[in-house]
């Protein structure tokens, strides 16, 4: 057994069984050790942003970490944006970052960099092995750290000599810390204040949107208290039979007008809401003036149990408020636009589907249309770094064979990590990729006005348009092994989406929208 074997054995002993990888020379021992441990599923990703996004999607669905395999600082750097999204989703992930052999570091070879510094800012835990014998123990530590609470990416730096030298031990079972219980006095105080408030709301953070928390929140909503979630949620069960909270609006002024008159905001596993960006003369903090904020549970605490206790303290009914099944009456027709696509998605999205959403301005129509659809899970863009729609779908599909995955992407967003299409084909994952081909960074056209930057001239417009040359998604997908179709009418999309939901395997639909 060498250090790489010890690492992989420790992963398997701790139920870490998927590895999203883009290897290099320093990771060759890890690659070769995979041949000796068939329980680890290696998934090749042709860009590290696909590997890290896939690990995020996997963790959100499986509720346990996958590992990534990344090549020194540059490999980690390529994967950073989707690790940033994972950090905001609190997803457990273990990054294995290969490094030069310990004795080679002093020579500052071309691929050398300060990996601990590069990874540190975005990791809940970062350590480098110094000896092969400690690799297993460090792996167990990393797994434990990735679970939090709250969860996140732990980064284990693996020097090549620690991987290739003999190792005498694998690591132990990882220690998982439980969420702390919220004390009864805090729950009682929240109940008293909610009863006394004229217009209270409860705001759920991304880690307080699991099944138990949502059911408890749905009970509280049945007493007349409005429940909202943060704008982007890592994983939210939606559709028929589920409680459907509102969500904080994306644009600050809309959020504040939506919250007008609110005098109490109870925070559950989140912090005070703030605007995504600052704008001249607009507020950063999205708490109405005069509104009191009250923390019920922090992210380290058990918000679901606290909500349950709060529901009891408020005398809420046992049954949560829930959505009925309400599907569209008929097929959409005419010009293709996000609203028509929403109708088709709601018509055919099967029960148990997973939606990976990176659809930017096209998304709201699909979110609205599927609110009363068949039960499904929605994976949102928690960190605002676009380019996760295809990678997160890769990981979700690996985590949940047998569930249909739909990946919704702006055409701008999709181009960050289009390499993920190849992994969909290679692994024959049951993922339908929809690309909203509006041939522009539409949101940035809106933001140009909102930031007071004025109307775009020729130069500014050239940084927002994707139309020249127009991206041919069907050819791109074909080149990467995924069959694709271009749809220009509502009827064509409806038919293509129906087929994609009925047949297994990867598919791409280029939806030409305004
Ligand atoms: C990693 C990263 N780079 C850049 C941005 C800035 N950004 C936000 S939205 C956007 C364009 C989105 O365009 P598209 O996906 O086509 O969606 P549309 O706005 O047209 O709906 C860009 C570049 C970002 N959020 N994240």
mmCIF file of C-alpha atoms in Angstrom, residues 71-454:
data_model
loop_
_atom_site.group_PDB
_atom_site.id
_atom_site.type_symbol
_atom_site.label_atom_id
_atom_site.label_comp_id
_atom_site.label_asym_id
_atom_site.label_seq_id
_atom_site.Cartn_x
_atom_site.Cartn_y
_atom_site.Cartn_z
ATOM 1 C CA UNK A 71 -3.496 19.343 -10.684
ATOM 2 C CA UNK A 72 -1.535 21.680 -8.382
ATOM 3 C CA UNK A 73 -2.413 25.365 -8.043
ATOM 4 C CA UNK A 74 -3.393 25.946 -11.681
ATOM 5 C CA UNK A 75 -5.801 22.989 -11.677
ATOM 6 C CA UNK A 76 -7.371 24.190 -8.457
ATOM 7 C CA UNK A 77 -7.532 27.728 -9.879
ATOM 8 C CA UNK A 78 -9.443 26.539 -12.933
ATOM 9 C CA UNK A 79 -11.976 24.969 -10.590
ATOM 10 C CA UNK A 80 -12.337 27.936 -8.290
ATOM 11 C CA UNK A 81 -15.576 29.556 -9.535
ATOM 12 C CA UNK A 82 -17.653 26.444 -8.998
ATOM 13 C CA UNK A 83 -15.973 25.843 -5.635
ATOM 14 C CA UNK A 84 -17.072 29.364 -4.791
ATOM 15 C CA UNK A 85 -20.670 28.376 -5.607
ATOM 16 C CA UNK A 86 -20.203 25.236 -3.506
ATOM 17 C CA UNK A 87 -18.940 27.359 -0.601
ATOM 18 C CA UNK A 88 -22.166 29.369 -0.744
ATOM 19 C CA UNK A 89 -24.155 26.128 -0.985
ATOM 20 C CA UNK A 90 -22.252 24.656 2.018
ATOM 21 C CA UNK A 91 -21.722 21.469 0.004
ATOM 22 C CA UNK A 92 -19.386 18.828 1.432
ATOM 23 C CA UNK A 93 -16.503 18.230 -1.008
ATOM 24 C CA UNK A 94 -12.973 16.901 -0.561
ATOM 25 C CA UNK A 95 -10.469 18.343 -3.011
ATOM 26 C CA UNK A 96 -7.355 16.288 -3.568
ATOM 27 C CA UNK A 97 -4.806 18.682 -5.001
ATOM 28 C CA UNK A 98 -1.669 17.011 -6.258
ATOM 29 C CA UNK A 99 1.639 18.755 -5.598
ATOM 30 C CA UNK A 100 5.315 18.318 -6.359
ATOM 31 C CA UNK A 101 7.238 15.833 -4.214
ATOM 32 C CA UNK A 102 8.191 17.448 -0.877
ATOM 33 C CA UNK A 103 11.918 17.521 -1.742
ATOM 34 C CA UNK A 104 11.208 19.032 -5.181
ATOM 35 C CA UNK A 105 9.304 22.040 -3.809
ATOM 36 C CA UNK A 106 12.519 23.954 -2.986
ATOM 37 C CA UNK A 107 13.441 24.215 -6.675
ATOM 38 C CA UNK A 108 10.398 26.270 -7.656
ATOM 39 C CA UNK A 109 9.609 24.162 -10.745
ATOM 40 C CA UNK A 110 7.274 25.744 -13.323
ATOM 41 C CA UNK A 111 4.019 24.328 -11.902
ATOM 42 C CA UNK A 112 4.905 25.228 -8.299
ATOM 43 C CA UNK A 113 2.736 27.765 -6.475
ATOM 44 C CA UNK A 114 1.499 28.450 -2.965
ATOM 45 C CA UNK A 115 -1.411 25.990 -3.131
ATOM 46 C CA UNK A 116 -2.348 26.369 0.532
ATOM 47 C CA UNK A 117 -2.747 30.119 0.047
ATOM 48 C CA UNK A 118 -4.673 29.753 -3.223
ATOM 49 C CA UNK A 119 -7.047 27.112 -1.833
ATOM 50 C CA UNK A 120 -7.180 28.423 1.727
ATOM 51 C CA UNK A 121 -9.517 31.335 1.164
ATOM 52 C CA UNK A 122 -12.161 29.093 -0.350
ATOM 53 C CA UNK A 123 -11.811 25.970 1.793
ATOM 54 C CA UNK A 124 -13.215 25.066 5.203
ATOM 55 C CA UNK A 125 -10.020 23.095 5.823
ATOM 56 C CA UNK A 126 -6.683 22.951 4.035
ATOM 57 C CA UNK A 127 -3.636 20.849 4.917
ATOM 58 C CA UNK A 128 -0.762 19.270 3.086
ATOM 59 C CA UNK A 129 0.544 15.800 3.791
ATOM 60 C CA UNK A 130 4.267 15.747 4.610
ATOM 61 C CA UNK A 131 4.674 11.960 4.985
ATOM 62 C CA UNK A 132 2.869 9.014 3.352
ATOM 63 C CA UNK A 133 1.881 7.592 6.736
ATOM 64 C CA UNK A 134 -0.307 10.574 7.560
ATOM 65 C CA UNK A 135 -2.253 10.677 4.293
ATOM 66 C CA UNK A 136 -5.073 8.403 5.521
ATOM 67 C CA UNK A 137 -5.560 10.291 8.783
ATOM 68 C CA UNK A 138 -5.580 13.619 6.965
ATOM 69 C CA UNK A 139 -8.150 12.296 4.505
ATOM 70 C CA UNK A 140 -10.461 11.355 7.388
ATOM 71 C CA UNK A 141 -9.950 14.812 8.887
ATOM 72 C CA UNK A 142 -10.790 16.425 5.553
ATOM 73 C CA UNK A 143 -13.972 14.370 5.172
ATOM 74 C CA UNK A 144 -15.095 15.300 8.703
ATOM 75 C CA UNK A 145 -14.365 18.980 8.061
ATOM 76 C CA UNK A 146 -16.293 18.939 4.774
ATOM 77 C CA UNK A 147 -19.481 17.976 6.612
ATOM 78 C CA UNK A 148 -19.221 21.077 8.823
ATOM 79 C CA UNK A 149 -21.684 22.173 10.027
ATOM 80 C CA UNK A 150 -22.073 24.072 7.857
ATOM 81 C CA UNK A 151 -20.456 22.010 5.095
ATOM 82 C CA UNK A 152 -17.901 23.099 2.536
ATOM 83 C CA UNK A 153 -14.896 22.102 0.494
ATOM 84 C CA UNK A 154 -11.913 20.693 2.389
ATOM 85 C CA UNK A 155 -8.642 20.714 0.448
ATOM 86 C CA UNK A 156 -6.003 18.039 0.937
ATOM 87 C CA UNK A 157 -2.698 18.769 -0.775
ATOM 88 C CA UNK A 158 -0.973 15.550 -1.774
ATOM 89 C CA UNK A 159 2.754 15.777 -2.627
ATOM 90 C CA UNK A 160 3.744 13.165 -5.213
ATOM 91 C CA UNK A 161 6.226 11.392 -2.898
ATOM 92 C CA UNK A 162 3.554 11.046 -0.178
ATOM 93 C CA UNK A 163 1.448 9.277 -2.800
ATOM 94 C CA UNK A 164 4.123 6.953 -4.193
ATOM 95 C CA UNK A 165 5.941 5.964 -0.965
ATOM 96 C CA UNK A 166 4.787 3.017 1.157
ATOM 97 C CA UNK A 167 2.181 3.902 3.781
ATOM 98 C CA UNK A 168 1.536 1.893 6.917
ATOM 99 C CA UNK A 169 -2.053 2.892 7.716
ATOM 100 C CA UNK A 170 -5.366 3.974 6.298
ATOM 101 C CA UNK A 171 -7.359 6.686 8.058
ATOM 102 C CA UNK A 172 -10.105 6.192 10.652
ATOM 103 C CA UNK A 173 -13.826 6.855 10.292
ATOM 104 C CA UNK A 174 -14.322 10.594 9.931
ATOM 105 C CA UNK A 175 -15.726 12.432 12.927
ATOM 106 C CA UNK A 176 -18.938 14.276 12.031
ATOM 107 C CA UNK A 177 -20.057 17.144 14.216
ATOM 108 C CA UNK A 178 -23.817 17.399 14.778
ATOM 109 C CA UNK A 179 -25.635 20.703 14.459
ATOM 110 C CA UNK A 180 -26.126 22.319 17.874
ATOM 111 C CA UNK A 181 -29.655 22.467 19.272
ATOM 112 C CA UNK A 182 -31.333 25.844 19.601
ATOM 113 C CA UNK A 183 -32.400 26.430 23.204
ATOM 114 C CA UNK A 184 -36.046 26.635 24.183
ATOM 115 C CA UNK A 185 -35.769 30.240 25.398
ATOM 116 C CA UNK A 186 -34.737 31.395 21.900
ATOM 117 C CA UNK A 187 -37.687 29.560 20.349
ATOM 118 C CA UNK A 188 -40.116 31.013 22.928
ATOM 119 C CA UNK A 189 -38.790 34.537 22.390
ATOM 120 C CA UNK A 190 -39.262 34.145 18.617
ATOM 121 C CA UNK A 191 -42.812 32.843 19.123
ATOM 122 C CA UNK A 192 -43.682 35.802 21.397
ATOM 123 C CA UNK A 193 -42.296 38.326 18.930
ATOM 124 C CA UNK A 194 -44.004 36.684 15.954
ATOM 125 C CA UNK A 195 -47.350 36.872 17.746
ATOM 126 C CA UNK A 196 -46.811 40.531 18.661
ATOM 127 C CA UNK A 197 -45.561 41.664 15.237
ATOM 128 C CA UNK A 198 -47.933 43.307 12.779
ATOM 129 C CA UNK A 199 -46.246 41.972 9.638
ATOM 130 C CA UNK A 200 -43.556 39.380 10.396
ATOM 131 C CA UNK A 201 -41.573 37.233 7.962
ATOM 132 C CA UNK A 202 -39.321 34.232 8.418
ATOM 133 C CA UNK A 203 -36.271 34.025 6.157
ATOM 134 C CA UNK A 204 -34.754 30.584 5.510
ATOM 135 C CA UNK A 205 -31.126 30.241 4.474
ATOM 136 C CA UNK A 206 -29.954 27.641 2.003
ATOM 137 C CA UNK A 207 -29.089 25.043 4.667
ATOM 138 C CA UNK A 208 -32.565 25.448 6.227
ATOM 139 C CA UNK A 209 -34.391 24.350 3.083
ATOM 140 C CA UNK A 210 -34.263 20.589 3.580
ATOM 141 C CA UNK A 211 -37.381 18.463 3.782
ATOM 142 C CA UNK A 212 -37.854 18.687 7.566
ATOM 143 C CA UNK A 213 -37.233 22.439 7.715
ATOM 144 C CA UNK A 214 -39.622 23.079 4.840
ATOM 145 C CA UNK A 215 -42.363 20.977 6.382
ATOM 146 C CA UNK A 216 -42.030 22.874 9.678
ATOM 147 C CA UNK A 217 -41.926 26.205 7.832
ATOM 148 C CA UNK A 218 -45.071 25.152 5.946
ATOM 149 C CA UNK A 219 -46.829 24.578 9.280
ATOM 150 C CA UNK A 220 -45.847 28.067 10.422
ATOM 151 C CA UNK A 221 -47.033 29.530 7.107
ATOM 152 C CA UNK A 222 -50.427 27.950 7.783
ATOM 153 C CA UNK A 223 -50.729 30.303 10.810
ATOM 154 C CA UNK A 224 -50.441 33.299 8.467
ATOM 155 C CA UNK A 225 -46.729 34.107 8.870
ATOM 156 C CA UNK A 226 -45.040 34.710 5.517
ATOM 157 C CA UNK A 227 -42.007 32.513 4.843
ATOM 158 C CA UNK A 228 -39.301 33.415 2.331
ATOM 159 C CA UNK A 229 -36.034 31.793 1.350
ATOM 160 C CA UNK A 230 -32.784 33.397 0.298
ATOM 161 C CA UNK A 231 -32.764 34.093 -3.452
ATOM 162 C CA UNK A 232 -30.597 31.122 -4.473
ATOM 163 C CA UNK A 233 -30.973 27.799 -2.701
ATOM 164 C CA UNK A 234 -28.566 24.865 -3.002
ATOM 165 C CA UNK A 235 -31.334 22.275 -3.090
ATOM 166 C CA UNK A 236 -35.023 22.851 -2.691
ATOM 167 C CA UNK A 237 -37.790 20.294 -2.950
ATOM 168 C CA UNK A 238 -40.574 21.853 -5.009
ATOM 169 C CA UNK A 239 -43.846 20.963 -6.668
ATOM 170 C CA UNK A 240 -46.957 19.082 -5.623
ATOM 171 C CA UNK A 241 -47.197 18.126 -1.962
ATOM 172 C CA UNK A 242 -44.421 20.491 -0.947
ATOM 173 C CA UNK A 243 -44.593 23.800 0.846
ATOM 174 C CA UNK A 244 -43.745 26.625 -1.569
ATOM 175 C CA UNK A 245 -42.201 29.599 0.224
ATOM 176 C CA UNK A 246 -41.633 32.843 -1.637
ATOM 177 C CA UNK A 247 -38.044 33.806 -2.344
ATOM 178 C CA UNK A 248 -36.167 37.029 -1.766
ATOM 179 C CA UNK A 249 -36.306 38.992 -4.987
ATOM 180 C CA UNK A 250 -33.032 39.407 -6.852
ATOM 181 C CA UNK A 251 -33.089 43.159 -7.416
ATOM 182 C CA UNK A 252 -32.801 45.080 -4.162
ATOM 183 C CA UNK A 253 -35.495 47.666 -4.798
ATOM 184 C CA UNK A 254 -37.971 44.925 -5.723
ATOM 185 C CA UNK A 255 -37.050 42.993 -2.578
ATOM 186 C CA UNK A 256 -37.558 46.083 -0.419
ATOM 187 C CA UNK A 257 -40.887 46.907 -2.001
ATOM 188 C CA UNK A 258 -41.938 43.270 -1.533
ATOM 189 C CA UNK A 259 -40.987 43.559 2.157
ATOM 190 C CA UNK A 260 -42.601 47.002 2.698
ATOM 191 C CA UNK A 261 -44.201 47.256 6.141
ATOM 192 C CA UNK A 262 -42.461 44.154 7.519
ATOM 193 C CA UNK A 263 -41.661 44.827 11.190
ATOM 194 C CA UNK A 264 -39.970 41.555 12.187
ATOM 195 C CA UNK A 265 -37.633 39.309 10.225
ATOM 196 C CA UNK A 266 -36.725 35.978 11.838
ATOM 197 C CA UNK A 267 -33.514 34.530 10.377
ATOM 198 C CA UNK A 268 -33.048 30.770 10.155
ATOM 199 C CA UNK A 269 -29.548 29.592 9.199
ATOM 200 C CA UNK A 270 -28.914 32.831 7.345
ATOM 201 C CA UNK A 271 -27.757 36.380 7.923
ATOM 202 C CA UNK A 272 -29.457 39.692 7.171
ATOM 203 C CA UNK A 273 -30.297 39.848 3.457
ATOM 204 C CA UNK A 274 -28.184 42.145 1.296
ATOM 205 C CA UNK A 275 -28.314 43.252 -2.329
ATOM 206 C CA UNK A 276 -26.344 41.124 -4.810
ATOM 207 C CA UNK A 277 -24.528 44.276 -5.920
ATOM 208 C CA UNK A 278 -24.273 47.873 -4.794
ATOM 209 C CA UNK A 279 -25.835 50.495 -7.088
ATOM 210 C CA UNK A 280 -25.433 54.257 -6.867
ATOM 211 C CA UNK A 281 -27.999 55.663 -4.407
ATOM 212 C CA UNK A 282 -29.556 52.312 -3.576
ATOM 213 C CA UNK A 283 -29.370 50.518 -0.213
ATOM 214 C CA UNK A 284 -27.112 47.523 0.367
ATOM 215 C CA UNK A 285 -29.085 45.986 3.234
ATOM 216 C CA UNK A 286 -32.493 44.564 2.318
ATOM 217 C CA UNK A 287 -34.165 44.968 5.686
ATOM 218 C CA UNK A 288 -36.926 47.602 5.673
ATOM 219 C CA UNK A 289 -36.376 50.585 7.954
ATOM 220 C CA UNK A 290 -37.675 49.983 11.460
ATOM 221 C CA UNK A 291 -37.812 46.193 10.959
ATOM 222 C CA UNK A 292 -36.315 44.142 13.781
ATOM 223 C CA UNK A 293 -34.173 41.125 12.859
ATOM 224 C CA UNK A 294 -34.033 38.143 15.155
ATOM 225 C CA UNK A 295 -31.799 35.096 14.767
ATOM 226 C CA UNK A 296 -33.604 31.814 15.454
ATOM 227 C CA UNK A 297 -30.740 29.544 14.380
ATOM 228 C CA UNK A 298 -27.254 30.087 12.984
ATOM 229 C CA UNK A 299 -25.817 27.856 10.254
ATOM 230 C CA UNK A 300 -24.081 25.784 12.909
ATOM 231 C CA UNK A 301 -27.420 25.181 14.631
ATOM 232 C CA UNK A 302 -30.372 22.926 13.862
ATOM 233 C CA UNK A 303 -32.804 25.284 12.152
ATOM 234 C CA UNK A 304 -35.192 22.481 11.163
ATOM 235 C CA UNK A 305 -35.715 21.376 14.769
ATOM 236 C CA UNK A 306 -36.020 25.008 15.868
ATOM 237 C CA UNK A 307 -38.707 25.622 13.226
ATOM 238 C CA UNK A 308 -40.568 22.516 14.379
ATOM 239 C CA UNK A 309 -40.469 23.743 17.989
ATOM 240 C CA UNK A 310 -41.522 27.199 16.839
ATOM 241 C CA UNK A 311 -44.478 25.736 14.925
ATOM 242 C CA UNK A 312 -45.575 23.940 18.112
ATOM 243 C CA UNK A 313 -45.121 27.093 20.201
ATOM 244 C CA UNK A 314 -47.311 28.991 17.750
ATOM 245 C CA UNK A 315 -49.978 26.282 17.899
ATOM 246 C CA UNK A 316 -49.590 25.658 14.165
ATOM 247 C CA UNK A 317 -51.585 22.854 12.539
ATOM 248 C CA UNK A 318 -49.737 19.554 12.113
ATOM 249 C CA UNK A 319 -50.112 19.573 8.321
ATOM 250 C CA UNK A 320 -47.952 22.046 6.412
ATOM 251 C CA UNK A 321 -49.338 24.307 3.740
ATOM 252 C CA UNK A 322 -48.627 22.455 0.472
ATOM 253 C CA UNK A 323 -48.921 22.969 -3.265
ATOM 254 C CA UNK A 324 -51.587 21.018 -5.148
ATOM 255 C CA UNK A 325 -50.615 19.353 -8.432
ATOM 256 C CA UNK A 326 -51.537 21.850 -11.107
ATOM 257 C CA UNK A 327 -50.185 21.183 -14.597
ATOM 258 C CA UNK A 328 -50.729 23.389 -17.658
ATOM 259 C CA UNK A 329 -53.911 22.688 -19.610
ATOM 260 C CA UNK A 330 -52.397 22.347 -23.034
ATOM 261 C CA UNK A 331 -49.333 22.714 -25.229
ATOM 262 C CA UNK A 332 -47.885 26.175 -25.887
ATOM 263 C CA UNK A 333 -47.898 27.509 -29.422
ATOM 264 C CA UNK A 334 -46.351 30.304 -31.455
ATOM 265 C CA UNK A 335 -43.035 32.057 -30.977
ATOM 266 C CA UNK A 336 -40.582 30.438 -28.572
ATOM 267 C CA UNK A 337 -39.866 32.352 -25.349
ATOM 268 C CA UNK A 338 -39.104 31.454 -21.712
ATOM 269 C CA UNK A 339 -42.817 31.526 -20.791
ATOM 270 C CA UNK A 340 -43.631 28.918 -23.458
ATOM 271 C CA UNK A 341 -40.637 26.836 -22.376
ATOM 272 C CA UNK A 342 -41.920 26.989 -18.790
ATOM 273 C CA UNK A 343 -45.220 25.482 -19.921
ATOM 274 C CA UNK A 344 -43.457 22.587 -21.667
ATOM 275 C CA UNK A 345 -41.097 21.970 -18.750
ATOM 276 C CA UNK A 346 -44.070 21.868 -16.350
ATOM 277 C CA UNK A 347 -45.959 19.507 -18.678
ATOM 278 C CA UNK A 348 -43.236 16.882 -18.969
ATOM 279 C CA UNK A 349 -40.850 17.259 -15.996
ATOM 280 C CA UNK A 350 -41.199 13.815 -14.398
ATOM 281 C CA UNK A 351 -41.643 13.135 -10.707
ATOM 282 C CA UNK A 352 -38.280 12.989 -8.958
ATOM 283 C CA UNK A 353 -36.506 15.115 -11.566
ATOM 284 C CA UNK A 354 -33.563 17.314 -10.601
ATOM 285 C CA UNK A 355 -33.208 20.771 -12.169
ATOM 286 C CA UNK A 356 -29.770 22.419 -12.290
ATOM 287 C CA UNK A 357 -30.499 26.092 -12.855
ATOM 288 C CA UNK A 358 -28.019 28.472 -14.490
ATOM 289 C CA UNK A 359 -30.571 30.165 -16.703
ATOM 290 C CA UNK A 360 -30.025 33.805 -15.645
ATOM 291 C CA UNK A 361 -32.818 36.011 -17.097
ATOM 292 C CA UNK A 362 -34.777 33.114 -18.625
ATOM 293 C CA UNK A 363 -35.169 31.236 -15.353
ATOM 294 C CA UNK A 364 -37.989 32.993 -13.549
ATOM 295 C CA UNK A 365 -40.589 31.804 -16.071
ATOM 296 C CA UNK A 366 -39.538 28.188 -15.529
ATOM 297 C CA UNK A 367 -39.510 28.599 -11.744
ATOM 298 C CA UNK A 368 -43.042 30.054 -11.843
ATOM 299 C CA UNK A 369 -44.390 27.399 -14.203
ATOM 300 C CA UNK A 370 -43.086 24.447 -12.176
ATOM 301 C CA UNK A 371 -44.226 25.689 -8.745
ATOM 302 C CA UNK A 372 -47.205 23.279 -8.814
ATOM 303 C CA UNK A 373 -45.541 20.683 -11.028
ATOM 304 C CA UNK A 374 -44.667 17.101 -10.216
ATOM 305 C CA UNK A 375 -42.356 16.877 -7.179
ATOM 306 C CA UNK A 376 -38.750 17.707 -8.099
ATOM 307 C CA UNK A 377 -35.541 19.196 -6.667
ATOM 308 C CA UNK A 378 -34.198 22.575 -7.770
ATOM 309 C CA UNK A 379 -30.470 23.360 -7.523
ATOM 310 C CA UNK A 380 -29.773 27.104 -7.615
ATOM 311 C CA UNK A 381 -26.789 29.335 -8.364
ATOM 312 C CA UNK A 382 -25.845 29.973 -4.742
ATOM 313 C CA UNK A 383 -22.661 31.926 -5.364
ATOM 314 C CA UNK A 384 -23.655 33.836 -8.491
ATOM 315 C CA UNK A 385 -20.672 32.516 -10.490
ATOM 316 C CA UNK A 386 -22.229 31.419 -13.780
ATOM 317 C CA UNK A 387 -21.062 28.227 -15.474
ATOM 318 C CA UNK A 388 -22.387 25.666 -13.020
ATOM 319 C CA UNK A 389 -25.492 24.492 -14.892
ATOM 320 C CA UNK A 390 -23.871 21.668 -16.854
ATOM 321 C CA UNK A 391 -21.264 20.617 -14.234
ATOM 322 C CA UNK A 392 -23.772 20.482 -11.365
ATOM 323 C CA UNK A 393 -26.034 18.376 -13.601
ATOM 324 C CA UNK A 394 -23.124 15.961 -14.217
ATOM 325 C CA UNK A 395 -22.645 15.463 -10.481
ATOM 326 C CA UNK A 396 -26.369 15.226 -9.710
ATOM 327 C CA UNK A 397 -26.785 12.531 -12.365
ATOM 328 C CA UNK A 398 -23.842 10.531 -11.001
ATOM 329 C CA UNK A 399 -25.336 10.815 -7.493
ATOM 330 C CA UNK A 400 -28.846 9.829 -8.547
ATOM 331 C CA UNK A 401 -28.972 7.252 -11.333
ATOM 332 C CA UNK A 402 -32.618 6.705 -12.210
ATOM 333 C CA UNK A 403 -33.599 10.334 -11.766
ATOM 334 C CA UNK A 404 -34.002 12.612 -14.784
ATOM 335 C CA UNK A 405 -31.766 15.683 -14.616
ATOM 336 C CA UNK A 406 -32.560 18.891 -16.510
ATOM 337 C CA UNK A 407 -29.849 21.521 -16.870
ATOM 338 C CA UNK A 408 -31.083 25.043 -17.709
ATOM 339 C CA UNK A 409 -28.459 27.419 -19.072
ATOM 340 C CA UNK A 410 -28.150 30.888 -20.484
ATOM 341 C CA UNK A 411 -26.046 30.658 -23.660
ATOM 342 C CA UNK A 412 -23.436 32.844 -21.978
ATOM 343 C CA UNK A 413 -23.427 30.707 -18.830
ATOM 344 C CA UNK A 414 -23.308 27.461 -20.786
ATOM 345 C CA UNK A 415 -20.131 28.454 -22.627
ATOM 346 C CA UNK A 416 -18.058 28.627 -19.416
ATOM 347 C CA UNK A 417 -18.158 24.885 -18.956
ATOM 348 C CA UNK A 418 -19.441 23.439 -22.242
ATOM 349 C CA UNK A 419 -16.728 20.762 -21.834
ATOM 350 C CA UNK A 420 -19.154 19.117 -19.400
ATOM 351 C CA UNK A 421 -21.174 17.917 -22.400
ATOM 352 C CA UNK A 422 -18.365 15.498 -23.190
ATOM 353 C CA UNK A 423 -18.585 13.991 -19.687
ATOM 354 C CA UNK A 424 -22.354 13.596 -20.121
ATOM 355 C CA UNK A 425 -21.678 11.606 -23.294
ATOM 356 C CA UNK A 426 -18.743 9.638 -21.862
ATOM 357 C CA UNK A 427 -20.752 8.565 -18.787
ATOM 358 C CA UNK A 428 -24.080 8.352 -20.695
ATOM 359 C CA UNK A 429 -25.766 10.400 -17.975
ATOM 360 C CA UNK A 430 -29.523 10.958 -18.102
ATOM 361 C CA UNK A 431 -29.309 14.725 -18.474
ATOM 362 C CA UNK A 432 -31.222 17.044 -20.799
ATOM 363 C CA UNK A 433 -29.367 20.304 -21.327
ATOM 364 C CA UNK A 434 -31.516 23.268 -22.371
ATOM 365 C CA UNK A 435 -29.655 26.327 -23.665
ATOM 366 C CA UNK A 436 -31.569 29.612 -23.889
ATOM 367 C CA UNK A 437 -29.951 30.972 -27.030
ATOM 368 C CA UNK A 438 -30.685 34.692 -26.921
ATOM 369 C CA UNK A 439 -27.232 35.463 -28.328
ATOM 370 C CA UNK A 440 -26.506 38.070 -25.685
ATOM 371 C CA UNK A 441 -25.444 38.633 -22.091
ATOM 372 C CA UNK A 442 -28.962 39.961 -21.571
ATOM 373 C CA UNK A 443 -28.657 40.568 -17.830
ATOM 374 C CA UNK A 444 -25.635 42.803 -18.369
ATOM 375 C CA UNK A 445 -27.624 44.970 -20.770
ATOM 376 C CA UNK A 446 -30.081 45.481 -17.921
ATOM 377 C CA UNK A 447 -27.287 46.108 -15.427
ATOM 378 C CA UNK A 448 -25.674 48.705 -17.666
ATOM 379 C CA UNK A 449 -28.768 50.832 -17.185
ATOM 380 C CA UNK A 450 -29.184 50.047 -13.485
ATOM 381 C CA UNK A 451 -25.624 50.989 -12.572
ATOM 382 C CA UNK A 452 -26.016 54.315 -14.349
ATOM 383 C CA UNK A 453 -23.403 53.362 -16.946
ATOM 384 C CA UNK A 454 -25.698 54.544 -19.740
#
